[in-house]
């Protein structure tokens, strides 16, 4: 086991303690003669899903054990550049201005969390974006593979699925994605059994998701388990709306809505979660949702729950105002008809017959 502990990641204790090395390093929990470590929660099984573990192994296989954080920073940079190129291609193909890709390429959040801090969330965001694009462009099998891999990197990318379900052909992405997700987990389940969940249950409890105290907005109105139930219902309703209203050939607005509402309900406190939202803001042109990424980023540098709550409310105000200003009456009517399952030619209620919905999708 000692051979698996490089000195830069597991330094010796100083006078029998890791106190002088905090906060970057912490005690490994094996006595005064042991080591310190930069690994978060070193005494519990990893929380990372299998695709994240494969990514870690892939990056490290090409460098010596003495290499420190730089390989992951370089890998994060390459993935970020790949997302930029992909966004440019999609924007050009859909006839939208390519400068929108700068919202990702020049984002300080991407530079900080994907490159400097090397969070694996950038891989999940890249795979989720690729999967959504492939499904929208008529490649549901390949899209499902990418989406399954994205979900097996960080579970949260699964929320991009509902907006892709507007036409039957896209449904193939769902079983394919689930199959890929399951296949990636097979080696881990066979080797560890129930322990495959790692520290996930403990993490959810520690972060306050189990008792509902973690939800910065909902918990202000509903206490305890009621907050958890309410958040689940909010996410479910958002999924139905994204499914019913999204244009299958151009699902980006539905995906931005789904991701944004989920984040507003769940209120993550770590800025790297917002990496998932930015590519879909670029593809949809719904720049107002960047206010939510700003709120989450501010929570990372100013850890105040009260301030975070106000930033989230400000983000909601920005989204609502811009949406109301941008959306025409015809769009509201079209959305209403889609939610109610009406065909474009269905008769309207009294008072609306003079101005039928115009399909702008």
XYZ file of C-alpha atoms in Angstrom:
361
model
C 0.000 0.000 0.000
C 2.887 2.381 0.753
C 3.921 2.279 -2.906
C 0.572 3.792 -3.876
C 1.155 6.878 -1.743
C 3.295 9.468 -3.585
C 4.912 11.953 -1.249
C 3.222 14.982 -2.805
C -0.211 13.516 -2.070
C 0.644 11.791 1.241
C 3.272 13.890 3.060
C 4.619 12.870 6.463
C 3.103 14.409 9.555
C 4.907 17.244 11.295
C 5.613 16.426 14.945
C 2.965 13.740 14.777
C 0.182 15.959 13.458
C -1.176 17.368 10.223
C -2.198 20.665 11.808
C 0.697 22.658 10.295
C -0.341 21.460 6.801
C -4.029 22.338 7.043
C -6.264 23.137 5.199
C -4.677 21.588 2.115
C -3.816 18.347 3.909
C -5.584 16.376 6.606
C -4.821 13.347 8.766
C -5.216 9.918 7.209
C -6.441 8.472 10.470
C -3.697 5.894 10.992
C -1.917 7.231 14.055
C 0.837 9.680 14.869
C 3.355 7.815 12.682
C 1.074 7.904 9.664
C 0.654 10.392 6.870
C -1.302 13.434 5.896
C -3.250 13.502 2.658
C -4.838 15.949 0.255
C -7.638 13.451 -0.479
C -11.020 14.606 0.759
C -12.590 12.206 3.291
C -9.734 9.671 3.162
C -11.420 7.235 5.561
C -14.530 6.494 3.443
C -15.110 4.816 0.039
C -15.094 7.108 -2.971
C -18.330 8.762 -4.051
C -17.332 9.008 -7.719
C -19.252 6.946 -10.320
C -17.387 4.568 -12.682
C -16.868 6.909 -15.628
C -15.220 9.428 -13.331
C -12.932 6.683 -12.027
C -12.060 5.691 -15.592
C -11.283 9.317 -16.379
C -8.946 9.570 -13.389
C -7.182 6.365 -14.437
C -6.910 7.511 -18.064
C -5.261 10.786 -17.136
C -2.800 9.182 -14.717
C -1.769 6.319 -17.001
C 0.290 8.632 -19.211
C 2.260 10.361 -16.437
C 4.657 9.158 -13.720
C 3.528 8.786 -10.122
C 5.515 11.889 -9.193
C 3.317 14.076 -11.405
C 1.097 16.252 -9.294
C -2.026 18.163 -10.286
C -0.835 19.435 -13.657
C -2.000 16.387 -15.698
C -5.591 16.908 -14.606
C -5.368 20.620 -15.314
C -4.072 19.920 -18.815
C -6.791 17.304 -19.328
C -9.438 19.763 -18.126
C -8.095 22.367 -20.538
C -8.274 19.913 -23.442
C -11.849 18.942 -22.614
C -12.824 22.605 -22.298
C -11.287 23.363 -25.686
C -13.098 20.363 -27.141
C -16.417 21.703 -25.830
C -15.618 25.082 -27.394
C -14.949 23.495 -30.783
C -18.112 21.415 -30.519
C -20.207 24.460 -29.662
C -18.763 26.359 -32.628
C -19.686 23.496 -34.962
C -23.247 23.253 -33.651
C -23.788 27.010 -33.700
C -22.595 27.197 -37.280
C -24.766 24.263 -38.313
C -27.866 25.774 -36.709
C -27.194 29.207 -38.225
C -26.602 31.039 -34.957
C -23.729 33.495 -34.347
C -20.599 31.605 -33.343
C -19.575 34.279 -30.844
C -21.990 32.680 -28.367
C -19.327 30.004 -27.799
C -17.305 32.670 -25.979
C -19.732 32.374 -23.054
C -18.118 28.997 -22.425
C -14.614 29.552 -23.806
C -14.030 32.802 -21.908
C -16.012 31.989 -18.789
C -13.996 32.555 -15.574
C -16.021 29.731 -14.009
C -14.821 27.279 -16.671
C -11.223 28.422 -16.287
C -11.386 28.089 -12.496
C -13.379 24.887 -12.050
C -12.625 22.883 -15.204
C -8.941 23.759 -15.546
C -7.412 25.197 -12.369
C -9.407 23.033 -9.953
C -9.740 20.172 -12.468
C -13.220 19.053 -11.458
C -14.481 16.019 -13.330
C -17.805 17.801 -13.818
C -16.367 19.247 -17.033
C -16.258 15.710 -18.453
C -19.883 15.147 -17.482
C -20.875 18.482 -19.040
C -18.974 17.683 -22.243
C -20.550 14.225 -22.590
C -24.035 15.529 -21.761
C -23.711 18.269 -24.374
C -22.424 15.829 -26.975
C -25.216 13.378 -26.184
C -27.931 16.012 -26.434
C -26.544 17.293 -29.743
C -26.319 13.793 -31.222
C -29.895 12.970 -30.248
C -31.182 16.278 -31.596
C -29.338 15.687 -34.881
C -30.913 12.259 -35.349
C -28.260 10.018 -33.757
C -30.111 8.641 -30.711
C -27.912 5.543 -30.302
C -24.648 7.480 -30.176
C -26.367 10.182 -28.182
C -27.593 7.629 -25.666
C -24.064 6.252 -25.290
C -22.738 9.733 -24.549
C -25.592 10.503 -22.150
C -25.105 7.225 -20.296
C -21.406 7.965 -19.937
C -22.215 11.499 -18.754
C -24.549 10.158 -16.063
C -21.873 7.667 -15.017
C -19.447 10.567 -14.585
C -21.635 12.672 -12.296
C -25.254 11.611 -11.796
C -26.703 15.093 -12.303
C -26.386 15.137 -16.166
C -29.408 12.816 -16.259
C -31.580 15.935 -16.043
C -30.917 16.731 -19.724
C -33.000 13.702 -20.777
C -36.601 15.002 -20.517
C -36.231 17.680 -23.199
C -35.167 15.016 -25.714
C -38.369 12.995 -25.477
C -40.527 15.041 -27.829
C -40.376 12.541 -30.693
C -40.444 8.766 -30.632
C -37.104 8.264 -32.393
C -35.279 10.123 -29.622
C -36.630 7.654 -27.062
C -33.976 5.175 -28.147
C -31.474 7.327 -26.273
C -33.119 6.416 -22.959
C -32.635 2.597 -22.960
C -29.216 2.985 -24.558
C -28.166 5.501 -21.913
C -29.464 3.313 -19.093
C -27.680 0.279 -20.567
C -24.360 2.148 -20.849
C -24.762 3.444 -17.313
C -25.429 -0.066 -16.025
C -22.580 -1.675 -17.991
C -20.091 0.829 -16.605
C -21.195 -0.104 -13.091
C -21.013 -3.900 -13.599
C -17.302 -4.370 -12.663
C -17.765 -2.259 -9.543
C -20.930 -4.052 -8.444
C -19.290 -7.464 -8.951
C -16.253 -6.463 -6.916
C -17.830 -4.420 -4.119
C -21.557 -5.239 -4.023
C -23.646 -2.717 -2.038
C -20.500 -0.723 -1.265
C -20.594 0.497 -4.855
C -22.554 3.515 -3.587
C -19.457 4.580 -1.689
C -19.990 7.553 0.561
C -23.063 8.775 -1.344
C -25.619 8.172 1.469
C -23.312 9.774 4.000
C -22.643 12.673 1.669
C -26.332 13.354 1.117
C -26.897 13.321 4.867
C -23.842 15.464 5.566
C -24.871 18.051 2.978
C -28.402 18.299 4.399
C -30.238 16.775 1.443
C -31.610 13.930 3.534
C -33.538 16.136 5.974
C -34.230 18.979 3.539
C -32.142 21.555 5.377
C -29.841 21.935 2.363
C -32.418 23.552 0.105
C -31.724 27.248 0.511
C -35.022 28.467 -0.968
C -37.569 25.725 -0.321
C -36.408 25.082 3.249
C -37.299 28.693 4.086
C -40.932 27.871 3.374
C -41.218 24.166 4.168
C -39.277 22.437 6.970
C -37.708 19.003 7.116
C -38.982 16.165 4.949
C -41.633 18.419 3.424
C -38.854 20.405 1.737
C -37.418 17.239 0.208
C -40.826 16.210 -1.121
C -41.451 19.689 -2.512
C -38.091 19.754 -4.292
C -38.825 16.358 -5.833
C -42.190 17.597 -7.096
C -40.642 20.787 -8.508
C -38.059 18.789 -10.447
C -40.753 16.379 -11.674
C -42.975 19.223 -12.910
C -39.978 20.844 -14.610
C -39.240 17.540 -16.363
C -42.823 17.299 -17.663
C -42.743 20.902 -18.895
C -39.366 20.380 -20.590
C -40.688 17.226 -22.252
C -43.934 18.785 -23.471
C -42.595 22.148 -24.641
C -39.210 21.312 -26.143
C -38.672 21.165 -29.877
C -36.940 17.791 -30.451
C -34.741 19.275 -33.174
C -33.799 22.238 -30.999
C -34.156 21.141 -27.370
C -31.643 23.516 -25.814
C -34.162 25.916 -24.252
C -35.944 22.999 -22.590
C -32.661 21.680 -21.254
C -31.646 25.082 -19.902
C -35.030 25.290 -18.193
C -34.706 21.790 -16.727
C -31.156 22.299 -15.462
C -31.897 25.775 -14.160
C -35.063 24.835 -12.265
C -33.328 21.785 -10.785
C -30.451 23.939 -9.546
C -32.861 26.524 -8.123
C -34.705 23.764 -6.261
C -31.670 21.789 -5.096
C -29.444 24.886 -4.602
C -25.969 23.331 -4.910
C -23.309 25.228 -3.023
C -20.332 24.154 -5.149
C -19.621 26.289 -8.241
C -18.413 23.400 -10.425
C -21.988 22.098 -10.683
C -22.798 25.134 -12.838
C -20.496 23.833 -15.593
C -23.389 21.695 -16.835
C -25.611 24.714 -17.457
C -23.272 26.898 -19.529
C -23.088 24.856 -22.788
C -26.877 24.740 -22.974
C -27.072 28.490 -22.384
C -24.756 28.864 -25.382
C -26.822 26.561 -27.590
C -30.171 28.073 -26.603
C -29.189 31.742 -26.462
C -30.974 31.999 -23.102
C -28.297 34.226 -21.592
C -30.500 35.185 -18.637
C -29.781 31.810 -17.020
C -26.143 32.869 -16.600
C -27.401 34.854 -13.613
C -27.916 31.491 -11.907
C -24.333 30.402 -12.612
C -23.196 33.711 -11.121
C -25.267 33.083 -7.992
C -23.785 29.599 -7.564
C -20.252 30.926 -8.176
C -20.748 33.658 -5.574
C -21.844 31.000 -3.082
C -18.466 29.349 -3.584
C -16.491 32.459 -2.653
C -18.888 33.879 -0.052
C -20.301 30.990 2.016
C -23.328 32.750 3.433
C -26.675 30.969 3.173
C -28.585 34.221 3.615
C -26.607 35.954 0.866
C -26.961 32.897 -1.373
C -30.709 33.009 -0.947
C -30.821 36.626 -2.111
C -28.556 35.880 -5.086
C -30.838 33.031 -6.123
C -33.909 35.259 -5.833
C -32.135 37.869 -7.946
C -31.382 35.195 -10.558
C -35.049 34.148 -10.587
C -36.055 37.789 -11.093
C -33.663 38.155 -14.033
C -34.942 34.971 -15.683
C -38.594 35.931 -15.213
C -38.195 39.501 -16.454
C -36.203 38.550 -19.545
C -38.598 35.699 -20.338
C -41.639 37.966 -20.044
C -40.045 40.635 -22.235
C -38.849 38.161 -24.854
C -41.933 35.939 -25.129
C -44.775 36.913 -27.437
C -48.431 36.122 -26.929
C -48.307 33.597 -29.762
C -45.553 31.714 -27.962
C -47.563 31.490 -24.749
C -50.523 30.111 -26.712
C -48.327 27.577 -28.485
C -46.840 26.414 -25.182
C -50.297 26.121 -23.661
C -51.434 23.930 -26.532
C -48.378 21.692 -26.214
C -48.897 21.273 -22.472
C -52.542 20.372 -23.056
C -51.678 18.009 -25.896
C -53.602 19.946 -28.522
C -52.741 19.789 -32.176
C -51.745 23.085 -33.862
C -55.127 23.283 -35.544
C -57.215 22.547 -32.473
C -59.932 25.104 -31.666
C -59.060 27.683 -29.048
C -61.195 28.655 -26.064
C -63.558 31.584 -26.435
C -61.719 34.871 -26.754
C -58.657 33.340 -28.394
C -60.109 32.338 -31.766
C -59.035 35.532 -33.481
C -55.364 34.962 -32.791
C -54.220 31.375 -33.116
C -50.717 30.261 -32.091
C -47.935 30.589 -34.594
C -45.398 27.753 -34.538
C -42.008 29.384 -34.187
C -40.077 26.229 -33.400
